[in-house]
Coordinates of C-alpha atoms in Angstrom, one line a residue:
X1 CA -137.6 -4.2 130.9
X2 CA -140.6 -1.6 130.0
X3 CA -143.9 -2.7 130.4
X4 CA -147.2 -2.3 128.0
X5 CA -150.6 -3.1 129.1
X6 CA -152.7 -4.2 126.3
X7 CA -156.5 -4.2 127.2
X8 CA -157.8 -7.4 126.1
X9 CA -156.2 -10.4 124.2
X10 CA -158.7 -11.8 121.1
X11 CA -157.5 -12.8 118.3
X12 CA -157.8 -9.0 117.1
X13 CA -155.1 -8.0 119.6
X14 CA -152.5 -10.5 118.5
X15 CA -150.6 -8.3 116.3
X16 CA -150.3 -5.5 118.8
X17 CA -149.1 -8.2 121.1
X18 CA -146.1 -9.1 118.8
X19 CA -145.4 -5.8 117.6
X20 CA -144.7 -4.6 121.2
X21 CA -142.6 -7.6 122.2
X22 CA -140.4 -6.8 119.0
X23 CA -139.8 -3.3 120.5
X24 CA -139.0 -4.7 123.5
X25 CA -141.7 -4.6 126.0
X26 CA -143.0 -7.2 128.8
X27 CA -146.5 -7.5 127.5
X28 CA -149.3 -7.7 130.2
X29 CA -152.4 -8.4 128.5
X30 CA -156.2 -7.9 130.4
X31 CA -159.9 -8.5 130.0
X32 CA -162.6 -10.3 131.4
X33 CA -162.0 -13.8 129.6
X34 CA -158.9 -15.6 129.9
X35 CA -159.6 -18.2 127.3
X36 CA -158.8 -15.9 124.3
X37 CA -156.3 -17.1 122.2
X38 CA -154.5 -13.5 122.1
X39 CA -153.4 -14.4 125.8
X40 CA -151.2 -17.1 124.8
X41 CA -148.7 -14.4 122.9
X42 CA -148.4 -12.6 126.0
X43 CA -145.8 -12.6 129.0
X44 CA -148.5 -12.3 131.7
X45 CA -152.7 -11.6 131.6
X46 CA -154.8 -9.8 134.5
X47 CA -158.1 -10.6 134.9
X48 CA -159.7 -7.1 134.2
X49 CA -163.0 -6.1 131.8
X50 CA -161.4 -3.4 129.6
X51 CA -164.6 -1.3 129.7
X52 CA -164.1 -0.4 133.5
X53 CA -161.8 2.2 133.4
X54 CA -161.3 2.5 136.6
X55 CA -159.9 -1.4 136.9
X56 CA -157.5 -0.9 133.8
X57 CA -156.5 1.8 135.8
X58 CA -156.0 -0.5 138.8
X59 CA -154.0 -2.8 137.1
X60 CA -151.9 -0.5 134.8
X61 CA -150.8 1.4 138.4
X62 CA -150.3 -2.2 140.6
X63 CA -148.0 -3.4 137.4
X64 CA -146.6 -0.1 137.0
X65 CA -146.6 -0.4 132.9
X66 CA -144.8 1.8 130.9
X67 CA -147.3 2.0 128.1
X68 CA -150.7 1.1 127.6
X69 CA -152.6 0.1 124.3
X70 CA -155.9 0.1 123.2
X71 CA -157.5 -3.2 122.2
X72 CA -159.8 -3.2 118.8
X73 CA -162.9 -2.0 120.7
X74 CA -164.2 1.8 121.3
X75 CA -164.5 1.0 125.1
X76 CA -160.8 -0.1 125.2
X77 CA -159.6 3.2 123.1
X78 CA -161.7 5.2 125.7
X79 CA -160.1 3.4 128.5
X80 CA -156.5 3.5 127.4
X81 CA -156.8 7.1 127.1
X82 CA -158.0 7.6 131.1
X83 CA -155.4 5.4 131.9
X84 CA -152.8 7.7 130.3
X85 CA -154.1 10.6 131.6
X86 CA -154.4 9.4 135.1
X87 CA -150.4 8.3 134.8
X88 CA -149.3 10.8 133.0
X89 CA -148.1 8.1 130.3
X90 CA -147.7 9.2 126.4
X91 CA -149.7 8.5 123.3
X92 CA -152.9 9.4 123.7
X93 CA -155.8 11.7 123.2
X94 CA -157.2 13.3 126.7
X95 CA -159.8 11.4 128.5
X96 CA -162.8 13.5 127.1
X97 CA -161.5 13.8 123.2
X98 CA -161.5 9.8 123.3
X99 CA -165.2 10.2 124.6
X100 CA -166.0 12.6 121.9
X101 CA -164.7 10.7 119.0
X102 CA -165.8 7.2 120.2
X103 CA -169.6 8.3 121.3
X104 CA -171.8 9.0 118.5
X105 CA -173.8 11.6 120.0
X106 CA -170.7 13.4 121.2
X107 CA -169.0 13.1 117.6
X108 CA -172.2 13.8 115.7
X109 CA -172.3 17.1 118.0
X110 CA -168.7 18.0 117.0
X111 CA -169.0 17.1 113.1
X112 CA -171.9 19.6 113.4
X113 CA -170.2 22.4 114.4
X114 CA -166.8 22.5 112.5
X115 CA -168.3 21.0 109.2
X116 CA -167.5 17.3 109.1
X117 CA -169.6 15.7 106.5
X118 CA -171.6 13.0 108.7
X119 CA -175.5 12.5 108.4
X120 CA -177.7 14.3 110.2
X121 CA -178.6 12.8 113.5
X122 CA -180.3 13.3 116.9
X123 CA -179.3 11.8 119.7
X124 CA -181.8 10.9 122.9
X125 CA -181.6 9.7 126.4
X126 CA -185.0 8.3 127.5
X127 CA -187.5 5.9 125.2
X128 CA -190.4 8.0 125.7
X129 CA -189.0 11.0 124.1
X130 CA -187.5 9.4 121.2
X131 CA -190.8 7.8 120.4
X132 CA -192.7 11.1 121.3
X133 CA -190.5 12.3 117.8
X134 CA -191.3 9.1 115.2
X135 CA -193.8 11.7 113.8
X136 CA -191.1 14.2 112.5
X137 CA -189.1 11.7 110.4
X138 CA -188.8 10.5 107.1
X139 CA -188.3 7.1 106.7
X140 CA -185.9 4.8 106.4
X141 CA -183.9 6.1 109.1
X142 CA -180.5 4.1 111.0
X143 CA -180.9 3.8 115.1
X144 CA -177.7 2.9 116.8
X145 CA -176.4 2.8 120.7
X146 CA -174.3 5.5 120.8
X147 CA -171.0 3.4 122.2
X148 CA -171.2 0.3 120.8
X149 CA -169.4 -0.9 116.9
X150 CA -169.7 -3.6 114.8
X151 CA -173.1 -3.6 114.0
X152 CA -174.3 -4.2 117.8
X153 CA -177.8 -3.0 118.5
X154 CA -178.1 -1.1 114.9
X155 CA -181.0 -1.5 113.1
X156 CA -182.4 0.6 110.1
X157 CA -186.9 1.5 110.7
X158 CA -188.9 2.1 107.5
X159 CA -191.8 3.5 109.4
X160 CA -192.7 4.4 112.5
X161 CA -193.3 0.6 113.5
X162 CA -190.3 -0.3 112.7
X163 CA -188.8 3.0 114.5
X164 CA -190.1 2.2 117.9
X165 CA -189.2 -1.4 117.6
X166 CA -185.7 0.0 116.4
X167 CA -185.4 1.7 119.5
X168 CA -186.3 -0.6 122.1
X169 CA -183.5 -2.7 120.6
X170 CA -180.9 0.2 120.8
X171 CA -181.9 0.8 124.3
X172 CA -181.4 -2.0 125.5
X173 CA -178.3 -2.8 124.1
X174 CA -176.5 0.7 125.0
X175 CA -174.6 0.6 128.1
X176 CA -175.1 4.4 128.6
X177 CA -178.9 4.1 128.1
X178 CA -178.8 6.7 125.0
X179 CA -178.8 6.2 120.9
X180 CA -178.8 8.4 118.0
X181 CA -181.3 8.3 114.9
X182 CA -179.9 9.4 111.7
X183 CA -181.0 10.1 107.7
X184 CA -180.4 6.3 106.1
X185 CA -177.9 7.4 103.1
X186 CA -178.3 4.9 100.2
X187 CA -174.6 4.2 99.2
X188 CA -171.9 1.6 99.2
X189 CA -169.9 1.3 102.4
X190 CA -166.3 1.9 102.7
X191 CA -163.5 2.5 105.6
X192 CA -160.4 5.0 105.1
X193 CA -157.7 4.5 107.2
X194 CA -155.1 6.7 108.1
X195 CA -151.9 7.5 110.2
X196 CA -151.5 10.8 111.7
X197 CA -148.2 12.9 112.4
X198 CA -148.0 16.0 113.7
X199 CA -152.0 16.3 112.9
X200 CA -150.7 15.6 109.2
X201 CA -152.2 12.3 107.9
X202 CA -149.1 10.8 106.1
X203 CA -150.3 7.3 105.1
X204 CA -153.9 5.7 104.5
X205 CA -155.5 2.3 103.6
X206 CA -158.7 2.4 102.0
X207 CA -161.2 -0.4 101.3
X208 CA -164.8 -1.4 100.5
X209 CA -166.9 -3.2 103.2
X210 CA -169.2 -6.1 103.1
X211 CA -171.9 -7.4 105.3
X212 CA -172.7 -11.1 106.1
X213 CA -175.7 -11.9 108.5
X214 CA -175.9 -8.7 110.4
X215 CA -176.1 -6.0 107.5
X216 CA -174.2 -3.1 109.5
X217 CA -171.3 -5.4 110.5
X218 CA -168.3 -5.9 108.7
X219 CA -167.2 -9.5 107.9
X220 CA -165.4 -8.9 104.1
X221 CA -163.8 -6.0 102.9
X222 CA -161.6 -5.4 99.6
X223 CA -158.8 -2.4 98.7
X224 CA -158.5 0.0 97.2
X225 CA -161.6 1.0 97.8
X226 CA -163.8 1.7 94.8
X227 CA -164.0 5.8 93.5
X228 CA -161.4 6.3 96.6
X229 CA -159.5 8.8 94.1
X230 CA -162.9 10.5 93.8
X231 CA -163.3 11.3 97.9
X232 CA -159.1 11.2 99.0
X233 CA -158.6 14.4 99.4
X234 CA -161.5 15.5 101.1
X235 CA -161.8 12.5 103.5
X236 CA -157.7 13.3 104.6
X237 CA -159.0 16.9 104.8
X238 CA -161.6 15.9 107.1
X239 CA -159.3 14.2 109.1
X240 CA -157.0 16.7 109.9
X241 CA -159.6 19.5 110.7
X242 CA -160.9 17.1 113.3
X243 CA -157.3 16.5 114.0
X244 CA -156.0 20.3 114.5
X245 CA -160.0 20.8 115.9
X246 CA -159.1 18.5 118.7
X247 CA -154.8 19.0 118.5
X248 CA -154.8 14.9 118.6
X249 CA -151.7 12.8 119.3
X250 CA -149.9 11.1 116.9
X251 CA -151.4 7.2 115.3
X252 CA -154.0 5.9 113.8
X253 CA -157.4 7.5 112.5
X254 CA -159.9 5.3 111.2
X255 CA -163.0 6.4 109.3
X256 CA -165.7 4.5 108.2
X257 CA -168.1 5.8 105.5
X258 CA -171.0 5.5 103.1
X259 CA -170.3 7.4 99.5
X260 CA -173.8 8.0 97.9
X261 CA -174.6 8.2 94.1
X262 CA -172.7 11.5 93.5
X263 CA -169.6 10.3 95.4
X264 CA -170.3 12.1 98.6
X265 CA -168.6 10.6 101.6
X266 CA -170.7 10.6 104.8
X267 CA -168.3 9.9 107.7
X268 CA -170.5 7.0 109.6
X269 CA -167.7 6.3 112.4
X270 CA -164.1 7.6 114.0
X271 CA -161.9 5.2 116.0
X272 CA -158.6 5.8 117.2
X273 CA -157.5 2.2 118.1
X274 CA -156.5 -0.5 116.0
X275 CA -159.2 -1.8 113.7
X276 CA -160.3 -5.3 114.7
X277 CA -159.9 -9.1 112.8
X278 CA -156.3 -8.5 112.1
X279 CA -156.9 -5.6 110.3
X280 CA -153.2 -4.6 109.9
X281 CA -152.5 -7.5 107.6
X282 CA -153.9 -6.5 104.5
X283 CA -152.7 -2.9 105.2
X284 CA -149.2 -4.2 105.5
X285 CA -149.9 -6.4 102.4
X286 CA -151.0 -4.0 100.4
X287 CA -148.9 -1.0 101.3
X288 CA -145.3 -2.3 102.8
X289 CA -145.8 0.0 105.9
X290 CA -146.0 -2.1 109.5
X291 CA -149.5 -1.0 110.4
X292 CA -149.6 -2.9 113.9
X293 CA -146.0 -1.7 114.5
X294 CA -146.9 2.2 113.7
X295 CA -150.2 2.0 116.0
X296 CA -147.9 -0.1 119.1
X297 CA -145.2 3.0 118.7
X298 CA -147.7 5.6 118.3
X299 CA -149.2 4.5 121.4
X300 CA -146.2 3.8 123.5
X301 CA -145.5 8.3 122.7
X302 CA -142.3 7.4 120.1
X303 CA -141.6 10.3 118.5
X304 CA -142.9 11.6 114.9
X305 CA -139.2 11.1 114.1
X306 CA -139.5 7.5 114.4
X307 CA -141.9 7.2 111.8
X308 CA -139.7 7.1 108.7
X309 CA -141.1 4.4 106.3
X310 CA -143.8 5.3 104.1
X311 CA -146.3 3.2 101.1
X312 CA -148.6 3.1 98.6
X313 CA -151.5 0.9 98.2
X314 CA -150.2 -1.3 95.4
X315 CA -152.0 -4.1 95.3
X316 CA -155.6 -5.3 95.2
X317 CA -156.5 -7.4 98.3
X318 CA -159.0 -8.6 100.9
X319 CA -160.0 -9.7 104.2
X320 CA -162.7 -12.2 104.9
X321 CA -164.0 -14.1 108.2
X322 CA -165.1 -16.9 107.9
X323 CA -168.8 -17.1 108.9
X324 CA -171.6 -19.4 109.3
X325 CA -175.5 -19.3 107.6
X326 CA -176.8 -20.6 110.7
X327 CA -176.4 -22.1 114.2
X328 CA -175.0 -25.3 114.2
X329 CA -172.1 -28.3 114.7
X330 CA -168.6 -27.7 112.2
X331 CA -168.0 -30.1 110.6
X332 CA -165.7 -28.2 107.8
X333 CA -165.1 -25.0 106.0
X334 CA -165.3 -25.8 102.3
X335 CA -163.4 -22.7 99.9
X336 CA -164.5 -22.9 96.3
X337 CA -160.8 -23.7 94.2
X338 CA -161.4 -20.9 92.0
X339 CA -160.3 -18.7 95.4
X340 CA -158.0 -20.9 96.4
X341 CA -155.0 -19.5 94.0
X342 CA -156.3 -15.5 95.8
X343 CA -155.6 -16.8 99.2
X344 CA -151.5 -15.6 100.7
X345 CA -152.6 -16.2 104.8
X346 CA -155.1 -18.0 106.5
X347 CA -155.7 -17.5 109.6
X348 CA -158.6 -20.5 110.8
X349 CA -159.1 -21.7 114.7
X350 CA -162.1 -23.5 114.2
X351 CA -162.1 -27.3 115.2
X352 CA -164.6 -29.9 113.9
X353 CA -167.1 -30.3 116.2
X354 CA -167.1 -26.7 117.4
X355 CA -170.9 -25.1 117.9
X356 CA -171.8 -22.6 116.5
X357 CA -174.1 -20.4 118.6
X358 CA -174.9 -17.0 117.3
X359 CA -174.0 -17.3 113.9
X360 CA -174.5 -13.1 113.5
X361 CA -171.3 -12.7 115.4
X362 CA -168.9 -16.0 116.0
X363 CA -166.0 -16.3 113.6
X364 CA -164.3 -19.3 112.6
X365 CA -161.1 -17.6 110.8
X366 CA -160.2 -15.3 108.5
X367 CA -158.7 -15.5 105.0
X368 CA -156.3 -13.2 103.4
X369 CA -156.2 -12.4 99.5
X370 CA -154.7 -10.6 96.8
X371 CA -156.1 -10.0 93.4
X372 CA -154.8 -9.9 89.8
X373 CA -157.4 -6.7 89.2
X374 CA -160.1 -4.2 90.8
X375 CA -162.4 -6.4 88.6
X376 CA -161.4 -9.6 90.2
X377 CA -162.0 -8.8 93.3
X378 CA -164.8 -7.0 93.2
X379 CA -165.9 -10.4 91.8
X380 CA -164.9 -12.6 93.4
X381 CA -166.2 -10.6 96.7
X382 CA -169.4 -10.1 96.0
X383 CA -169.5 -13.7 95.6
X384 CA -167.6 -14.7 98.9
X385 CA -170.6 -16.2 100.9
X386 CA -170.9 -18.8 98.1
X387 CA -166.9 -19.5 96.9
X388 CA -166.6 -20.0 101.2
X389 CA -168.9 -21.8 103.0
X390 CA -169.4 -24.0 106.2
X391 CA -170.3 -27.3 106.1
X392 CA -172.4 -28.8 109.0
X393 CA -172.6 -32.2 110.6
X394 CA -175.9 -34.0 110.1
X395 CA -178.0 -35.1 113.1
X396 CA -177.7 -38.4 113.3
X397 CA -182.1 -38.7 112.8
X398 CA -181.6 -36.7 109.9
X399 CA -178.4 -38.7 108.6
X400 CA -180.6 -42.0 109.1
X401 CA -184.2 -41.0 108.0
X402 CA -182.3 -39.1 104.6
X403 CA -185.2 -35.8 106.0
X404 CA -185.9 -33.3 107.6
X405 CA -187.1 -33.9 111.4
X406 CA -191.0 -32.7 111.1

């Protein structure tokens, strides 16, 4: 029986994990914390952190895999695609295009020279020179690490305060020690997601994206995305320059964006990996084509050949996690009934009891919905925080006193 490696095994990863075992594989899942529930749909797990390339590369060469696939992390991507090359296995971009495209500094480097329609950004290596240059900008201005996603480390400065402090925060949270500072655009954020043959994208999901608690992290999105039929053609355009730029393997491109008053996409992020919180469900939902399936076969170097079924996004749906206000003790999850009738899959694996402990980032679930109209849902989520909320237990002093603890 052929072997996959799949670098780590969250919740995110499940799909991939049941896609491959469908096709046939003996799935050997990795990562640095054996508890995650992704584990479980797996035929083995090796202890491994999927950032260290060199250990996937250990493990993928002791277990002698057949096929590796990325997790739904930028690290992992980068990692599957040095384990590739090392092995010589298929479906995957070299070592250093999976840098390029999954390092802002590198990929804001790249969209400079061949056009790509990203905003302008400089990238820096040390604190002191960074800070040296809070002069020169005009404010509001985004800082980000330049290898981290979902919202890690990202904060936006209004002035050069703000900028410094901005910085020390990026800093420190960058593994490489180096962020990029780029124009703030004022827009609505959006992702456009697409499947590449032959450098020739031939199916894409589009959506609109919502924050929770941390504003440049993704917990809700909604599809079609709003004006997409205004920016389609030149974001698939963009994709396959950057795809005959770089002559990238077959799979998935995913593109994140902000579109400004005069509908003017500004590419914000590139992945080549499977998007993350079971992404592929909606996409599925919405257009009929197996999204986790086509990124599992892309990955495993099945021919373009093999890619026969094609979609349309037909129908109006969403994606929400479920997410807390605040630190705390579940005691439920409470979903208003006017959702209730939107809602086709839930996904929940919180218990009561759980803690909450850093309610910027810990999930509960997810909910899956599909909508009537684009007015519905852009109702119904821009209201999501309130029509799904989290319920807390009471301390028992505040449960007997009926206040607040002074």
């Amino acid at each position: 029986m052929k072997k996959m490696l799949v670098l780590n095994g969250s919740h995110s990863e499940i799909p991939l994990i049941l896609e491959a075992k469908k096709l046939g594989y003996y799935v050997i899942t990795t990562g640095n914390n054996k508890e995650l529930v992704g584990h479980t749909y797996a035929d083995a797990y090796r202890y491994g952190d999927y950032s260290d390339k060199e250990k996937m590369l250990q493990v993928a060469a002791k277990e002698e895999v057949d096929a590796v696939c990325a997790c739904a992390n930028d690290f992992g991507a980068i990692s599957a695609a040095y384990v590739a090359e090392k092995l010589n296995l298929p479906g995957h971009d070299s070592f250093e295009t999976a840098r390029l495209l999954h390092q802002k500094d590198r990929f804001k480097r790249f969209a400079k020279e061949h056009g790509i329609q990203t905003p302008l950004a400089d990238s820096y290596e040390s604190l002191e020179e960074a800070v040296g240059k809070k002069a020169s900008y005009t404010y509001p201005v985004i800082v980000k690490p330049v290898d981290l996603t979902g919202g890690k480390g990202v904060l936006r400065a209004d002035d050069e305060a703000g900028y410094t402090y901005a910085l020390r925060k990026a800093f420190a949270a960058s593994r490489k020690g180096k962020v990029v500072v780029e124009k703030f655009i004022t827009g609505t954020y959006h992702s456009f997601s697409t499947f590449l043959l032959r450098r020739k994208v031939v199916a894409y999901f589009s959506d609109n994206e919502y924050a929770f608690s941390n504003p440049y992290a993704v917990a809700t999105s909604g599809g079609p995305a709003s004006n997409v039929d205004k920016v389609r053609d030149l974001l698939v355009c963009q994709a396959e320059t950057v795809a005959e730029k770089l002559r990238l393997v077959d799979g998935v491109f995913h593109m994140q964006y902000v579109m400004d008053g005069s509908y003017i996409p500004y590419i914000i992020d590139i992945a080549r990996r499977c998007s993350g919180d079971l992404y592929p469900e909606p996409v599925e939902h919405a257009t009929g084509i197996p999204w986790a399936k086509w990124i599992v076969m892309a990955e495993a170097g099945f021919g373009a050949s093999s890619f026969v079924e094609r979609g349309e996004q037909k129908k109006y749906c969403g994606r929400h996690c479920i997410m807390a206000k605040k630190n705390g003790t579940v005691r439920d999850v409470c979903i208003a009934e006017e959702l209730k009738d939107n809602l086709y899959k839930s996904v929940q694996w919180w218990k009561k009891g759980d803690a909450v402990q850093d309610f910027k980032t810990d999930k509960l679930g997810i909910l899956f919905m599909e909508f009537a109209s684009e007015k519905e849902m852009l109702d119904k989520l821009s209201r999501i925080s309130s029509l799904v909320q989290v319920i807390y237990d009471v301390p028992e002093w505040e449960e007997k006193s009926g206040r607040k603890k002074e």
